[in-house]
Amino acid sequence: MIKTSDLRRLDVVSVEEGRYLGSVCDVDLDPETGRINALIVDEVRPFSFFFGARHTDVEVPWRDIVLVGADVILVKNRTWKR
């Protein structure tokens, strides 16, 4: 069993692109069932280091999670809500 606190700050990587997307900053839970609806990822935009760090919170639905490992979460590559 995984605690939601263990998910925070894990790196999130796209399986299809092998690209680092960001790290988990929050978890969206269903209050009635206690199930995870989505992970909120603090996404780092490419090339943002040239213009100052640009972070965007992205909601990744739980159905798009492929694997939760000890150090990384693998996700399907899709367009998610910002």
mmCIF file with all atom_site columns, C-alpha atoms in Angstrom:
data_model
loop_
_atom_site.group_PDB
_atom_site.id
_atom_site.type_symbol
_atom_site.label_atom_id
_atom_site.label_alt_id
_atom_site.label_comp_id
_atom_site.label_asym_id
_atom_site.label_entity_id
_atom_site.label_seq_id
_atom_site.pdbx_PDB_ins_code
_atom_site.Cartn_x
_atom_site.Cartn_y
_atom_site.Cartn_z
_atom_site.occupancy
_atom_site.B_iso_or_equiv
_atom_site.pdbx_formal_charge
_atom_site.auth_seq_id
_atom_site.auth_comp_id
_atom_site.auth_asym_id
_atom_site.auth_atom_id
_atom_site.pdbx_PDB_model_num
ATOM 1  C CA . MET A 1 1  ? 0.000   0.000  0.000   1.00 0.00 ? 1  MET A CA 1
ATOM 2  C CA . ILE A 1 2  ? 1.230   3.486  -0.877  1.00 0.00 ? 2  ILE A CA 1
ATOM 3  C CA . LYS A 1 3  ? 0.599   6.501  1.324   1.00 0.00 ? 3  LYS A CA 1
ATOM 4  C CA . THR A 1 4  ? -0.308  9.727  -0.424  1.00 0.00 ? 4  THR A CA 1
ATOM 5  C CA . SER A 1 5  ? 2.517   11.396 1.484   1.00 0.00 ? 5  SER A CA 1
ATOM 6  C CA . ASP A 1 6  ? 4.937   8.967  -0.219  1.00 0.00 ? 6  ASP A CA 1
ATOM 7  C CA . LEU A 1 7  ? 3.788   10.185 -3.647  1.00 0.00 ? 7  LEU A CA 1
ATOM 8  C CA . ARG A 1 8  ? 4.663   13.819 -2.988  1.00 0.00 ? 8  ARG A CA 1
ATOM 9  C CA . ARG A 1 9  ? 7.889   14.980 -4.594  1.00 0.00 ? 9  ARG A CA 1
ATOM 10 C CA . LEU A 1 10 ? 8.290   11.813 -6.686  1.00 0.00 ? 10 LEU A CA 1
ATOM 11 C CA . ASP A 1 11 ? 9.532   12.554 -10.198 1.00 0.00 ? 11 ASP A CA 1
ATOM 12 C CA . VAL A 1 12 ? 7.034   12.047 -13.027 1.00 0.00 ? 12 VAL A CA 1
ATOM 13 C CA . VAL A 1 13 ? 8.279   10.756 -16.400 1.00 0.00 ? 13 VAL A CA 1
ATOM 14 C CA . SER A 1 14 ? 6.415   10.225 -19.678 1.00 0.00 ? 14 SER A CA 1
ATOM 15 C CA . VAL A 1 15 ? 6.689   6.602  -20.844 1.00 0.00 ? 15 VAL A CA 1
ATOM 16 C CA . GLU A 1 16 ? 6.248   7.449  -24.522 1.00 0.00 ? 16 GLU A CA 1
ATOM 17 C CA . GLU A 1 17 ? 8.754   10.305 -24.685 1.00 0.00 ? 17 GLU A CA 1
ATOM 18 C CA . GLY A 1 18 ? 11.035  9.359  -21.806 1.00 0.00 ? 18 GLY A CA 1
ATOM 19 C CA . ARG A 1 19 ? 10.745  13.002 -20.780 1.00 0.00 ? 19 ARG A CA 1
ATOM 20 C CA . TYR A 1 20 ? 10.838  14.379 -17.240 1.00 0.00 ? 20 TYR A CA 1
ATOM 21 C CA . LEU A 1 21 ? 7.548   16.201 -16.644 1.00 0.00 ? 21 LEU A CA 1
ATOM 22 C CA . GLY A 1 22 ? 8.012   17.448 -13.090 1.00 0.00 ? 22 GLY A CA 1
ATOM 23 C CA . SER A 1 23 ? 7.310   16.237 -9.581  1.00 0.00 ? 23 SER A CA 1
ATOM 24 C CA . VAL A 1 24 ? 4.125   15.469 -7.657  1.00 0.00 ? 24 VAL A CA 1
ATOM 25 C CA . CYS A 1 25 ? 3.081   18.464 -5.562  1.00 0.00 ? 25 CYS A CA 1
ATOM 26 C CA . ASP A 1 26 ? -0.418  17.353 -4.513  1.00 0.00 ? 26 ASP A CA 1
ATOM 27 C CA . VAL A 1 27 ? -2.948  14.522 -4.725  1.00 0.00 ? 27 VAL A CA 1
ATOM 28 C CA . ASP A 1 28 ? -6.648  14.846 -5.637  1.00 0.00 ? 28 ASP A CA 1
ATOM 29 C CA . LEU A 1 29 ? -8.649  12.401 -3.499  1.00 0.00 ? 29 LEU A CA 1
ATOM 30 C CA . ASP A 1 30 ? -12.313 11.410 -3.757  1.00 0.00 ? 30 ASP A CA 1
ATOM 31 C CA . PRO A 1 31 ? -13.641 12.230 -0.262  1.00 0.00 ? 31 PRO A CA 1
ATOM 32 C CA . GLU A 1 32 ? -16.342 9.561  -0.424  1.00 0.00 ? 32 GLU A CA 1
ATOM 33 C CA . THR A 1 33 ? -14.199 6.602  -1.509  1.00 0.00 ? 33 THR A CA 1
ATOM 34 C CA . GLY A 1 34 ? -10.714 7.722  -0.484  1.00 0.00 ? 34 GLY A CA 1
ATOM 35 C CA . ARG A 1 35 ? -9.437  6.807  -3.951  1.00 0.00 ? 35 ARG A CA 1
ATOM 36 C CA . ILE A 1 36 ? -6.963  8.920  -5.862  1.00 0.00 ? 36 ILE A CA 1
ATOM 37 C CA . ASN A 1 37 ? -8.564  10.807 -8.767  1.00 0.00 ? 37 ASN A CA 1
ATOM 38 C CA . ALA A 1 38 ? -5.434  12.529 -10.018 1.00 0.00 ? 38 ALA A CA 1
ATOM 39 C CA . LEU A 1 39 ? -1.910  13.598 -9.213  1.00 0.00 ? 39 LEU A CA 1
ATOM 40 C CA . ILE A 1 40 ? -1.087  17.288 -9.396  1.00 0.00 ? 40 ILE A CA 1
ATOM 41 C CA . VAL A 1 41 ? 2.328   17.652 -11.020 1.00 0.00 ? 41 VAL A CA 1
ATOM 42 C CA . ASP A 1 42 ? 4.498   20.753 -10.804 1.00 0.00 ? 42 ASP A CA 1
ATOM 43 C CA . GLU A 1 43 ? 5.491   20.675 -14.468 1.00 0.00 ? 43 GLU A CA 1
ATOM 44 C CA . VAL A 1 44 ? 8.690   22.408 -15.515 1.00 0.00 ? 44 VAL A CA 1
ATOM 45 C CA . ARG A 1 45 ? 8.353   23.892 -18.989 1.00 0.00 ? 45 ARG A CA 1
ATOM 46 C CA . PRO A 1 46 ? 11.163  23.158 -21.484 1.00 0.00 ? 46 PRO A CA 1
ATOM 47 C CA . PHE A 1 47 ? 13.769  25.896 -21.914 1.00 0.00 ? 47 PHE A CA 1
ATOM 48 C CA . SER A 1 48 ? 12.341  27.815 -18.960 1.00 0.00 ? 48 SER A CA 1
ATOM 49 C CA . PHE A 1 49 ? 15.847  28.223 -17.543 1.00 0.00 ? 49 PHE A CA 1
ATOM 50 C CA . PHE A 1 50 ? 16.546  30.833 -20.253 1.00 0.00 ? 50 PHE A CA 1
ATOM 51 C CA . PHE A 1 51 ? 13.678  33.037 -19.103 1.00 0.00 ? 51 PHE A CA 1
ATOM 52 C CA . GLY A 1 52 ? 13.449  32.152 -15.428 1.00 0.00 ? 52 GLY A CA 1
ATOM 53 C CA . ALA A 1 53 ? 11.799  29.036 -14.058 1.00 0.00 ? 53 ALA A CA 1
ATOM 54 C CA . ARG A 1 54 ? 8.259   28.570 -15.368 1.00 0.00 ? 54 ARG A CA 1
ATOM 55 C CA . HIS A 1 55 ? 6.219   26.052 -13.438 1.00 0.00 ? 55 HIS A CA 1
ATOM 56 C CA . THR A 1 56 ? 2.670   24.984 -14.221 1.00 0.00 ? 56 THR A CA 1
ATOM 57 C CA . ASP A 1 57 ? 0.478   22.696 -12.128 1.00 0.00 ? 57 ASP A CA 1
ATOM 58 C CA . VAL A 1 58 ? -0.861  19.884 -14.306 1.00 0.00 ? 58 VAL A CA 1
ATOM 59 C CA . GLU A 1 59 ? -3.596  17.434 -13.282 1.00 0.00 ? 59 GLU A CA 1
ATOM 60 C CA . VAL A 1 60 ? -2.689  13.877 -14.341 1.00 0.00 ? 60 VAL A CA 1
ATOM 61 C CA . PRO A 1 61 ? -5.674  11.488 -14.038 1.00 0.00 ? 61 PRO A CA 1
ATOM 62 C CA . TRP A 1 62 ? -4.958  8.302  -12.105 1.00 0.00 ? 62 TRP A CA 1
ATOM 63 C CA . ARG A 1 63 ? -5.989  6.239  -15.159 1.00 0.00 ? 63 ARG A CA 1
ATOM 64 C CA . ASP A 1 64 ? -2.922  7.626  -16.982 1.00 0.00 ? 64 ASP A CA 1
ATOM 65 C CA . ILE A 1 65 ? -0.500  6.339  -14.343 1.00 0.00 ? 65 ILE A CA 1
ATOM 66 C CA . VAL A 1 66 ? 1.432   3.355  -15.708 1.00 0.00 ? 66 VAL A CA 1
ATOM 67 C CA . LEU A 1 67 ? 3.709   2.585  -12.755 1.00 0.00 ? 67 LEU A CA 1
ATOM 68 C CA . VAL A 1 68 ? 4.479   3.988  -9.322  1.00 0.00 ? 68 VAL A CA 1
ATOM 69 C CA . GLY A 1 69 ? 8.051   3.101  -8.436  1.00 0.00 ? 69 GLY A CA 1
ATOM 70 C CA . ALA A 1 70 ? 10.201  3.881  -5.410  1.00 0.00 ? 70 ALA A CA 1
ATOM 71 C CA . ASP A 1 71 ? 11.763  6.943  -7.079  1.00 0.00 ? 71 ASP A CA 1
ATOM 72 C CA . VAL A 1 72 ? 9.640   7.740  -10.128 1.00 0.00 ? 72 VAL A CA 1
ATOM 73 C CA . ILE A 1 73 ? 6.087   7.641  -11.480 1.00 0.00 ? 73 ILE A CA 1
ATOM 74 C CA . LEU A 1 74 ? 5.642   6.651  -15.132 1.00 0.00 ? 74 LEU A CA 1
ATOM 75 C CA . VAL A 1 75 ? 2.679   8.144  -16.994 1.00 0.00 ? 75 VAL A CA 1
ATOM 76 C CA . LYS A 1 76 ? 1.077   7.872  -20.421 1.00 0.00 ? 76 LYS A CA 1
ATOM 77 C CA . ASN A 1 77 ? 1.779   10.888 -22.560 1.00 0.00 ? 77 ASN A CA 1
ATOM 78 C CA . ARG A 1 78 ? -1.425  12.886 -22.940 1.00 0.00 ? 78 ARG A CA 1
ATOM 79 C CA . THR A 1 79 ? -2.667  16.421 -22.795 1.00 0.00 ? 79 THR A CA 1
ATOM 80 C CA . TRP A 1 80 ? -3.787  17.185 -19.263 1.00 0.00 ? 80 TRP A CA 1
ATOM 81 C CA . LYS A 1 81 ? -5.652  20.018 -17.567 1.00 0.00 ? 81 LYS A CA 1
ATOM 82 C CA . ARG A 1 82 ? -3.487  22.940 -16.536 1.00 0.00 ? 82 ARG A CA 1
#
